[in-house]
Amino acid sequence: MGVFDRLGAEYEQIVFGHDPDAGLRTIIAVYSTARGPALGGTRMWAYPNEDDALADALRLGKAMAYKAACADLPLGGGKAVIIGDARRDKTDALMRAYGRQVERLGGRYITTADVGTTVKDLDVIAETTRYVTGTSGGSGDPSPVTAHGVWHGLRAVAETAFGDAALTGRHVVIQGVGKVGSGVARMLKQEGARLTIADIDAEAARALADEIGADVVGAAEALEVPCDVLCPCALGPVVTDKTIGSFKCAAIAGAANNQLEQPALARGLAEDGILYAPDYVINAGGLINVADELHGYDAARARRKAESIADTLREIFRSAESEGITPSEAADRLAESRIAAAG
Ligand code: NAD
Protein backbone atom coordinates (compact mmCIF):
# COMPACT_ATOMS: atom_id res chain seq x y z
CA MET A 1 0.00 0.00 0.00
CA GLY A 2 1.38 3.41 -0.96
CA VAL A 3 1.86 6.19 1.52
CA PHE A 4 -1.15 8.15 0.22
CA ASP A 5 -3.49 5.20 0.70
CA ARG A 6 -2.05 4.48 4.10
CA LEU A 7 -2.55 8.08 5.23
CA GLY A 8 -6.09 8.24 3.96
CA ALA A 9 -6.48 9.30 0.35
CA GLU A 10 -9.53 11.39 1.23
CA TYR A 11 -7.44 14.05 3.02
CA GLU A 12 -6.64 17.17 1.05
CA GLN A 13 -3.36 17.96 2.72
CA ILE A 14 -1.27 16.60 5.57
CA VAL A 15 1.60 18.76 6.75
CA PHE A 16 4.47 17.52 8.89
CA GLY A 17 6.02 20.60 10.52
CA HIS A 18 9.40 20.50 12.18
CA ASP A 19 11.42 23.16 14.04
CA PRO A 20 14.34 21.53 15.86
CA ASP A 21 15.41 24.77 17.58
CA ALA A 22 12.01 25.16 19.23
CA GLY A 23 11.52 21.40 19.70
CA LEU A 24 8.42 21.47 17.50
CA ARG A 25 7.00 18.39 15.82
CA THR A 26 3.51 19.02 14.52
CA ILE A 27 1.10 17.36 12.11
CA ILE A 28 -1.67 19.45 10.55
CA ALA A 29 -4.35 17.35 8.87
CA VAL A 30 -6.60 19.28 6.49
CA TYR A 31 -9.46 16.96 5.65
CA SER A 32 -11.37 19.36 3.43
CA THR A 33 -11.57 23.01 2.48
CA ALA A 34 -14.49 22.47 0.09
CA ARG A 35 -16.91 24.45 2.28
CA GLY A 36 -14.35 26.95 3.60
CA PRO A 37 -11.15 27.08 5.62
CA ALA A 38 -10.46 24.08 7.82
CA LEU A 39 -11.03 25.24 11.40
CA GLY A 40 -10.00 22.90 14.19
CA GLY A 41 -8.09 22.97 17.43
CA THR A 42 -4.49 22.17 18.22
CA ARG A 43 -4.03 19.17 20.53
CA MET A 44 -0.76 18.92 22.42
CA TRP A 45 -0.27 15.41 23.71
CA ALA A 46 2.61 13.12 24.66
CA TYR A 47 1.88 10.59 21.92
CA PRO A 48 3.91 7.42 22.41
CA ASN A 49 4.92 7.49 18.73
CA GLU A 50 4.42 9.47 15.51
CA ASP A 51 1.96 6.96 14.03
CA ASP A 52 -0.42 7.52 16.94
CA ALA A 53 -0.07 11.29 16.53
CA LEU A 54 -0.85 11.03 12.82
CA ALA A 55 -3.83 8.73 13.42
CA ASP A 56 -5.25 11.19 15.97
CA ALA A 57 -4.78 14.20 13.66
CA LEU A 58 -6.50 12.35 10.80
CA ARG A 59 -9.42 11.12 12.92
CA LEU A 60 -9.99 14.51 14.56
CA GLY A 61 -9.60 16.46 11.31
CA LYS A 62 -12.26 14.43 9.54
CA ALA A 63 -14.58 14.73 12.55
CA MET A 64 -14.24 18.53 12.42
CA ALA A 65 -15.26 18.58 8.76
CA TYR A 66 -18.36 16.54 9.56
CA LYS A 67 -19.20 18.70 12.57
CA ALA A 68 -18.88 21.94 10.57
CA ALA A 69 -20.92 20.56 7.66
CA CYS A 70 -23.77 19.36 9.89
CA ALA A 71 -23.77 22.74 11.65
CA ASP A 72 -23.96 24.29 8.16
CA LEU A 73 -20.96 26.52 8.83
CA PRO A 74 -18.92 27.86 5.89
CA LEU A 75 -15.96 25.81 7.05
CA GLY A 76 -14.05 22.74 6.04
CA GLY A 77 -12.37 20.62 8.64
CA GLY A 78 -8.93 19.95 9.99
CA LYS A 79 -7.02 19.47 13.16
CA ALA A 80 -3.43 19.77 14.33
CA VAL A 81 -1.41 17.87 16.88
CA ILE A 82 1.81 18.90 18.55
CA ILE A 83 3.81 15.96 19.82
CA GLY A 84 4.86 16.71 23.39
CA ASP A 85 3.83 16.88 27.01
CA ALA A 86 1.87 20.11 27.49
CA ARG A 87 3.02 20.42 31.12
CA ARG A 88 6.70 19.79 30.44
CA ASP A 89 7.54 20.68 26.84
CA LYS A 90 5.42 23.76 26.16
CA THR A 91 7.33 27.01 25.64
CA ASP A 92 6.44 30.30 23.99
CA ALA A 93 9.16 29.61 21.38
CA LEU A 94 7.45 26.33 20.50
CA MET A 95 4.06 28.02 20.19
CA ARG A 96 5.53 30.74 17.95
CA ALA A 97 7.21 28.11 15.78
CA TYR A 98 3.89 26.32 15.54
CA GLY A 99 2.16 29.59 14.57
CA ARG A 100 4.65 29.97 11.69
CA GLN A 101 3.63 26.54 10.39
CA VAL A 102 -0.04 27.55 10.51
CA GLU A 103 0.76 30.86 8.78
CA ARG A 104 2.49 29.01 5.91
CA LEU A 105 -0.81 27.33 5.06
CA GLY A 106 -2.10 30.78 4.13
CA GLY A 107 -5.48 30.46 5.83
CA ARG A 108 -6.40 27.00 4.56
CA TYR A 109 -6.17 25.91 8.21
CA ILE A 110 -7.35 28.07 11.15
CA THR A 111 -6.49 26.93 14.63
CA THR A 112 -8.03 27.21 18.09
CA ALA A 113 -7.63 25.49 21.47
CA ASP A 114 -8.01 21.80 22.23
CA VAL A 115 -6.71 19.38 24.84
CA GLY A 116 -3.29 20.62 25.97
CA THR A 117 -3.63 24.17 24.59
CA THR A 118 -5.17 27.20 26.27
CA VAL A 119 -6.32 30.71 25.44
CA LYS A 120 -2.92 31.93 26.67
CA ASP A 121 -1.19 29.65 24.13
CA LEU A 122 -3.45 30.99 21.39
CA ASP A 123 -2.36 34.51 22.29
CA VAL A 124 1.28 33.45 21.75
CA ILE A 125 0.43 31.59 18.53
CA ALA A 126 -1.27 34.80 17.32
CA GLU A 127 2.14 36.54 17.40
CA THR A 128 3.20 34.52 14.34
CA THR A 129 -0.05 33.75 12.53
CA ARG A 130 -3.25 35.54 11.62
CA TYR A 131 -5.11 32.25 11.36
CA VAL A 132 -6.15 31.68 14.95
CA THR A 133 -9.48 32.05 16.79
CA GLY A 134 -10.42 31.88 20.47
CA THR A 135 -7.67 34.24 21.69
CA SER A 136 -8.26 36.38 24.79
CA GLY A 137 -9.38 39.24 22.55
CA GLY A 138 -11.79 36.96 20.69
CA SER A 139 -14.83 34.84 21.44
CA GLY A 140 -13.62 33.48 24.79
CA ASP A 141 -14.77 30.29 26.53
CA PRO A 142 -17.11 28.40 24.16
CA SER A 143 -18.68 26.27 26.94
CA PRO A 144 -21.77 28.47 27.56
CA VAL A 145 -22.68 28.36 23.85
CA THR A 146 -22.01 24.62 23.76
CA ALA A 147 -24.36 24.17 26.73
CA HIS A 148 -26.99 26.39 25.08
CA GLY A 149 -26.81 24.23 21.92
CA VAL A 150 -27.06 21.01 23.92
CA TRP A 151 -30.13 22.28 25.76
CA HIS A 152 -31.86 23.12 22.45
CA GLY A 153 -30.75 19.76 21.06
CA LEU A 154 -32.30 18.03 24.07
CA ARG A 155 -35.62 19.63 23.20
CA ALA A 156 -35.49 18.06 19.71
CA VAL A 157 -34.58 14.75 21.33
CA ALA A 158 -37.54 14.98 23.72
CA GLU A 159 -39.88 15.87 20.87
CA THR A 160 -38.76 12.82 18.88
CA ALA A 161 -38.63 10.39 21.81
CA PHE A 162 -41.69 11.54 23.77
CA GLY A 163 -43.73 13.63 21.32
CA ASP A 164 -43.22 16.82 23.39
CA ALA A 165 -40.19 19.11 23.32
CA ALA A 166 -40.71 20.31 26.90
CA LEU A 167 -38.31 18.86 29.42
CA THR A 168 -40.48 19.85 32.34
CA GLY A 169 -40.89 16.81 34.58
CA ARG A 170 -38.45 14.71 32.52
CA HIS A 171 -35.74 12.89 34.43
CA VAL A 172 -32.29 13.69 32.99
CA VAL A 173 -29.05 12.14 34.26
CA ILE A 174 -25.98 14.28 33.58
CA GLN A 175 -22.64 12.51 33.68
CA GLY A 176 -19.94 15.15 34.23
CA VAL A 177 -20.85 18.59 35.55
CA GLY A 178 -17.83 20.60 34.42
CA LYS A 179 -18.07 23.71 32.25
CA VAL A 180 -20.69 22.36 29.84
CA GLY A 181 -22.54 19.85 32.06
CA SER A 182 -23.15 22.39 34.82
CA GLY A 183 -24.53 24.87 32.27
CA VAL A 184 -26.89 22.28 30.83
CA ALA A 185 -27.97 21.33 34.37
CA ARG A 186 -28.89 24.92 35.23
CA MET A 187 -30.95 25.35 32.04
CA LEU A 188 -32.76 22.06 32.53
CA LYS A 189 -33.50 22.87 36.15
CA GLN A 190 -34.92 26.22 35.14
CA GLU A 191 -37.23 24.40 32.74
CA GLY A 192 -38.44 22.14 35.53
CA ALA A 193 -36.62 18.92 34.68
CA ARG A 194 -35.79 16.41 37.40
CA LEU A 195 -32.03 16.00 37.59
CA THR A 196 -29.57 13.37 38.72
CA ILE A 197 -25.93 14.36 38.39
CA ALA A 198 -22.61 12.55 38.72
CA ASP A 199 -18.98 13.59 38.58
CA ILE A 200 -15.70 11.94 39.54
CA ASP A 201 -15.17 15.23 41.37
CA ALA A 202 -17.73 14.40 44.06
CA GLU A 203 -17.41 17.82 45.67
CA ALA A 204 -18.26 19.61 42.43
CA ALA A 205 -21.34 17.41 41.98
CA ARG A 206 -22.45 18.02 45.57
CA ALA A 207 -21.96 21.80 45.32
CA LEU A 208 -24.01 22.01 42.12
CA ALA A 209 -26.71 19.74 43.55
CA ASP A 210 -27.00 21.99 46.62
CA GLU A 211 -27.20 25.08 44.40
CA ILE A 212 -29.87 23.94 41.96
CA GLY A 213 -31.53 20.95 43.62
CA ALA A 214 -30.55 17.60 42.11
CA ASP A 215 -29.88 14.03 43.21
CA VAL A 216 -26.26 12.91 43.15
CA VAL A 217 -25.05 9.42 42.28
CA GLY A 218 -21.55 7.99 42.04
CA ALA A 219 -19.78 8.37 38.69
CA ALA A 220 -19.81 4.62 38.12
CA GLU A 221 -23.59 4.33 38.66
CA ALA A 222 -24.66 7.24 36.46
CA LEU A 223 -24.98 5.24 33.26
CA GLU A 224 -27.43 2.76 34.78
CA VAL A 225 -29.85 5.10 36.54
CA PRO A 226 -33.38 4.67 35.10
CA CYS A 227 -34.24 7.99 33.43
CA ASP A 228 -35.73 9.63 30.35
CA VAL A 229 -32.47 11.05 28.96
CA LEU A 230 -28.85 10.25 29.75
CA CYS A 231 -26.74 13.34 29.04
CA PRO A 232 -23.02 12.51 28.81
CA CYS A 233 -20.93 15.63 29.48
CA ALA A 234 -17.74 14.01 30.77
CA LEU A 235 -14.79 12.53 28.91
CA GLY A 236 -14.22 9.28 27.10
CA PRO A 237 -16.65 6.84 25.51
CA VAL A 238 -19.96 6.09 27.20
CA VAL A 239 -21.35 3.46 24.85
CA THR A 240 -18.92 0.55 24.80
CA ASP A 241 -19.08 -3.22 24.37
CA LYS A 242 -19.31 -3.40 28.15
CA THR A 243 -22.00 -0.75 28.76
CA ILE A 244 -24.31 -1.47 25.83
CA GLY A 245 -27.37 -3.31 27.06
CA SER A 246 -27.18 -1.75 30.53
CA PHE A 247 -28.73 1.67 29.80
CA LYS A 248 -32.17 2.31 31.28
CA CYS A 249 -33.00 5.49 29.35
CA ALA A 250 -35.06 6.39 26.30
CA ALA A 251 -32.38 8.64 24.81
CA ILE A 252 -28.67 9.48 25.04
CA ALA A 253 -27.82 13.07 24.18
CA GLY A 254 -25.03 15.21 25.57
CA ALA A 255 -21.93 17.29 24.96
CA ALA A 256 -19.18 14.70 25.35
CA ASN A 257 -17.05 13.95 22.31
CA ASN A 258 -16.63 10.38 21.08
CA GLN A 259 -19.53 8.92 23.06
CA LEU A 260 -19.53 5.76 20.97
CA GLU A 261 -16.41 3.64 21.40
CA GLN A 262 -17.00 2.35 17.86
CA PRO A 263 -19.48 3.65 15.25
CA ALA A 264 -21.16 0.23 15.01
CA LEU A 265 -22.48 0.57 18.56
CA ALA A 266 -25.08 3.05 17.25
CA ARG A 267 -26.90 0.07 15.79
CA GLY A 268 -27.05 -1.64 19.22
CA LEU A 269 -28.59 1.48 20.75
CA ALA A 270 -31.22 1.62 18.02
CA GLU A 271 -32.04 -2.07 18.57
CA ASP A 272 -32.50 -1.34 22.28
CA GLY A 273 -34.96 1.43 21.37
CA ILE A 274 -32.63 4.20 22.58
CA LEU A 275 -32.60 7.42 20.57
CA TYR A 276 -29.00 8.62 20.16
CA ALA A 277 -28.18 12.22 19.29
CA PRO A 278 -24.87 12.10 17.35
CA ASP A 279 -22.33 13.82 19.60
CA TYR A 280 -20.70 15.94 16.93
CA VAL A 281 -24.10 17.39 15.97
CA ILE A 282 -25.44 18.25 19.42
CA ASN A 283 -22.11 19.61 20.75
CA ALA A 284 -21.38 21.92 17.79
CA GLY A 285 -22.08 25.08 19.82
CA GLY A 286 -18.39 25.48 20.67
CA LEU A 287 -17.39 25.40 17.01
CA ILE A 288 -20.26 27.74 16.14
CA ASN A 289 -18.93 30.14 18.77
CA VAL A 290 -15.34 30.27 17.47
CA ALA A 291 -16.53 30.34 13.86
CA ASP A 292 -18.54 33.46 14.61
CA GLU A 293 -15.28 35.24 15.46
CA LEU A 294 -14.31 35.08 11.79
CA HIS A 295 -16.99 37.71 11.09
CA GLY A 296 -16.35 39.90 14.14
CA TYR A 297 -17.69 38.12 17.20
CA ASP A 298 -21.34 38.64 18.15
CA ALA A 299 -22.33 36.52 21.17
CA ALA A 300 -26.09 36.82 20.52
CA ARG A 301 -25.64 35.70 16.89
CA ALA A 302 -23.56 32.69 18.02
CA ARG A 303 -26.23 31.66 20.52
CA ARG A 304 -29.00 31.99 17.90
CA LYS A 305 -27.00 29.86 15.48
CA ALA A 306 -26.45 27.23 18.20
CA GLU A 307 -30.23 26.97 18.56
CA SER A 308 -30.41 25.65 15.00
CA ILE A 309 -28.80 22.44 16.29
CA ALA A 310 -32.34 21.44 17.27
CA ASP A 311 -33.55 21.71 13.64
CA THR A 312 -30.54 19.74 12.39
CA LEU A 313 -31.23 16.96 14.88
CA ARG A 314 -34.91 16.86 13.86
CA GLU A 315 -33.84 16.49 10.22
CA ILE A 316 -31.38 13.72 11.16
CA PHE A 317 -33.92 11.81 13.25
CA ARG A 318 -36.48 12.09 10.42
CA SER A 319 -34.12 10.75 7.75
CA ALA A 320 -32.89 7.97 10.07
CA GLU A 321 -36.50 6.90 10.55
CA SER A 322 -37.48 7.10 6.88
CA GLU A 323 -34.31 5.42 5.56
CA GLY A 324 -34.09 2.74 8.25
CA ILE A 325 -30.61 3.83 9.37
CA THR A 326 -29.23 5.05 12.69
CA PRO A 327 -29.07 8.77 13.54
CA SER A 328 -25.26 8.47 13.41
CA GLU A 329 -25.42 7.17 9.85
CA ALA A 330 -27.93 9.86 8.93
CA ALA A 331 -25.63 12.56 10.37
CA ASP A 332 -22.63 11.18 8.45
CA ARG A 333 -24.67 11.15 5.25
CA LEU A 334 -25.82 14.73 5.79
CA ALA A 335 -22.22 15.85 6.33
CA GLU A 336 -20.91 13.87 3.35
CA SER A 337 -23.60 15.18 1.02
CA ARG A 338 -22.92 18.80 2.04
CA ILE A 339 -19.15 18.39 1.61
CA ALA A 340 -19.61 16.66 -1.74
CA ALA A 341 -22.05 19.34 -2.95
CA ALA A 342 -19.52 22.06 -2.13
CA GLY A 343 -16.51 20.25 -3.52
P1 NAD B 1 -14.72 19.90 31.80
O1 NAD B 1 -13.36 19.34 31.98
O2 NAD B 1 -15.02 21.28 32.28
O3 NAD B 1 -15.80 18.94 32.50
C1 NAD B 1 -15.74 17.55 32.44
C2 NAD B 1 -16.27 17.04 33.77
O4 NAD B 1 -16.42 15.63 33.67
C3 NAD B 1 -15.31 17.31 34.94
O5 NAD B 1 -16.03 17.90 36.00
C4 NAD B 1 -14.79 15.91 35.31
O6 NAD B 1 -14.50 15.80 36.69
C5 NAD B 1 -15.96 15.04 34.89
N1 NAD B 1 -15.65 13.65 34.59
C6 NAD B 1 -14.59 13.13 33.91
N2 NAD B 1 -14.72 11.79 33.81
C7 NAD B 1 -15.88 11.46 34.43
C8 NAD B 1 -16.58 10.24 34.64
N3 NAD B 1 -16.10 9.08 34.21
N4 NAD B 1 -17.76 10.29 35.29
C9 NAD B 1 -18.27 11.45 35.74
N5 NAD B 1 -17.66 12.63 35.57
C10 NAD B 1 -16.48 12.64 34.92
O7 NAD B 1 -15.04 19.74 30.25
P2 NAD B 1 -16.17 20.48 29.41
O8 NAD B 1 -15.57 21.62 28.69
O9 NAD B 1 -17.39 20.67 30.26
O10 NAD B 1 -16.47 19.38 28.29
C11 NAD B 1 -17.25 18.23 28.58
C12 NAD B 1 -17.29 17.33 27.36
O11 NAD B 1 -17.89 18.03 26.27
C13 NAD B 1 -15.93 16.86 26.85
O12 NAD B 1 -16.06 15.57 26.32
C14 NAD B 1 -15.62 17.83 25.73
O13 NAD B 1 -14.75 17.28 24.76
C15 NAD B 1 -17.00 18.05 25.15
N6 NAD B 1 -17.16 19.32 24.44
C16 NAD B 1 -16.93 20.48 25.10
C17 NAD B 1 -17.09 21.68 24.43
C18 NAD B 1 -16.87 23.00 25.12
O14 NAD B 1 -17.25 24.04 24.57
N7 NAD B 1 -16.31 23.03 26.32
C19 NAD B 1 -17.48 21.70 23.08
C20 NAD B 1 -17.73 20.48 22.44
C21 NAD B 1 -17.55 19.29 23.14
Tab-separated table of C-alpha atoms and ligand atoms in Angstrom, residues 67 141-143 146 175-181 198-201 204 219 233-236 255-257 283 286, ligand 1:
chain	number	residue	atom	x	y	z
A	67	LYS	CA	-19.203	18.700	12.569
A	141	ASP	CA	-14.774	30.293	26.533
A	142	PRO	CA	-17.105	28.395	24.160
A	143	SER	CA	-18.681	26.273	26.935
A	146	THR	CA	-22.007	24.618	23.755
A	175	GLN	CA	-22.636	12.507	33.676
A	176	GLY	CA	-19.940	15.153	34.233
A	177	VAL	CA	-20.848	18.590	35.552
A	178	GLY	CA	-17.832	20.596	34.423
A	179	LYS	CA	-18.072	23.707	32.253
A	180	VAL	CA	-20.694	22.356	29.843
A	181	GLY	CA	-22.537	19.852	32.059
A	198	ALA	CA	-22.611	12.551	38.715
A	199	ASP	CA	-18.982	13.587	38.576
A	200	ILE	CA	-15.697	11.941	39.536
A	201	ASP	CA	-15.166	15.230	41.366
A	204	ALA	CA	-18.259	19.614	42.426
A	219	ALA	CA	-19.785	8.370	38.688
A	233	CYS	CA	-20.930	15.631	29.482
A	234	ALA	CA	-17.736	14.014	30.773
A	235	LEU	CA	-14.785	12.526	28.911
A	236	GLY	CA	-14.225	9.279	27.101
A	255	ALA	CA	-21.928	17.291	24.956
A	256	ALA	CA	-19.180	14.702	25.345
A	257	ASN	CA	-17.053	13.955	22.310
A	283	ASN	CA	-22.112	19.607	20.747
A	286	GLY	CA	-18.386	25.478	20.674
B	1	NAD	P1	-14.718	19.898	31.795
B	1	NAD	O1	-13.358	19.343	31.982
B	1	NAD	O2	-15.020	21.282	32.279
B	1	NAD	O3	-15.801	18.937	32.500
B	1	NAD	C1	-15.744	17.551	32.438
B	1	NAD	C2	-16.270	17.038	33.775
B	1	NAD	O4	-16.423	15.625	33.672
B	1	NAD	C3	-15.310	17.311	34.938
B	1	NAD	O5	-16.033	17.903	36.005
B	1	NAD	C4	-14.790	15.914	35.306
B	1	NAD	O6	-14.496	15.797	36.693
B	1	NAD	C5	-15.955	15.036	34.889
B	1	NAD	N1	-15.647	13.650	34.592
B	1	NAD	C6	-14.588	13.127	33.915
B	1	NAD	N2	-14.720	11.787	33.813
B	1	NAD	C7	-15.881	11.460	34.426
B	1	NAD	C8	-16.579	10.244	34.637
B	1	NAD	N3	-16.096	9.076	34.213
B	1	NAD	N4	-17.758	10.286	35.290
B	1	NAD	C9	-18.275	11.449	35.735
B	1	NAD	N5	-17.658	12.633	35.567
B	1	NAD	C10	-16.481	12.639	34.919
B	1	NAD	O7	-15.038	19.737	30.254
B	1	NAD	P2	-16.174	20.483	29.407
B	1	NAD	O8	-15.574	21.621	28.694
B	1	NAD	O9	-17.394	20.673	30.256
B	1	NAD	O10	-16.475	19.376	28.285
B	1	NAD	C11	-17.249	18.234	28.585
B	1	NAD	C12	-17.294	17.333	27.360
B	1	NAD	O11	-17.892	18.030	26.269
B	1	NAD	C13	-15.933	16.862	26.847
B	1	NAD	O12	-16.058	15.568	26.325
B	1	NAD	C14	-15.624	17.834	25.731
B	1	NAD	O13	-14.746	17.278	24.763
B	1	NAD	C15	-17.003	18.050	25.148
B	1	NAD	N6	-17.158	19.322	24.444
B	1	NAD	C16	-16.929	20.483	25.096
B	1	NAD	C17	-17.089	21.685	24.433
B	1	NAD	C18	-16.873	23.000	25.124
B	1	NAD	O14	-17.250	24.040	24.565
B	1	NAD	N7	-16.310	23.028	26.323
B	1	NAD	C19	-17.481	21.697	23.079
B	1	NAD	C20	-17.734	20.480	22.435
B	1	NAD	C21	-17.554	19.294	23.141
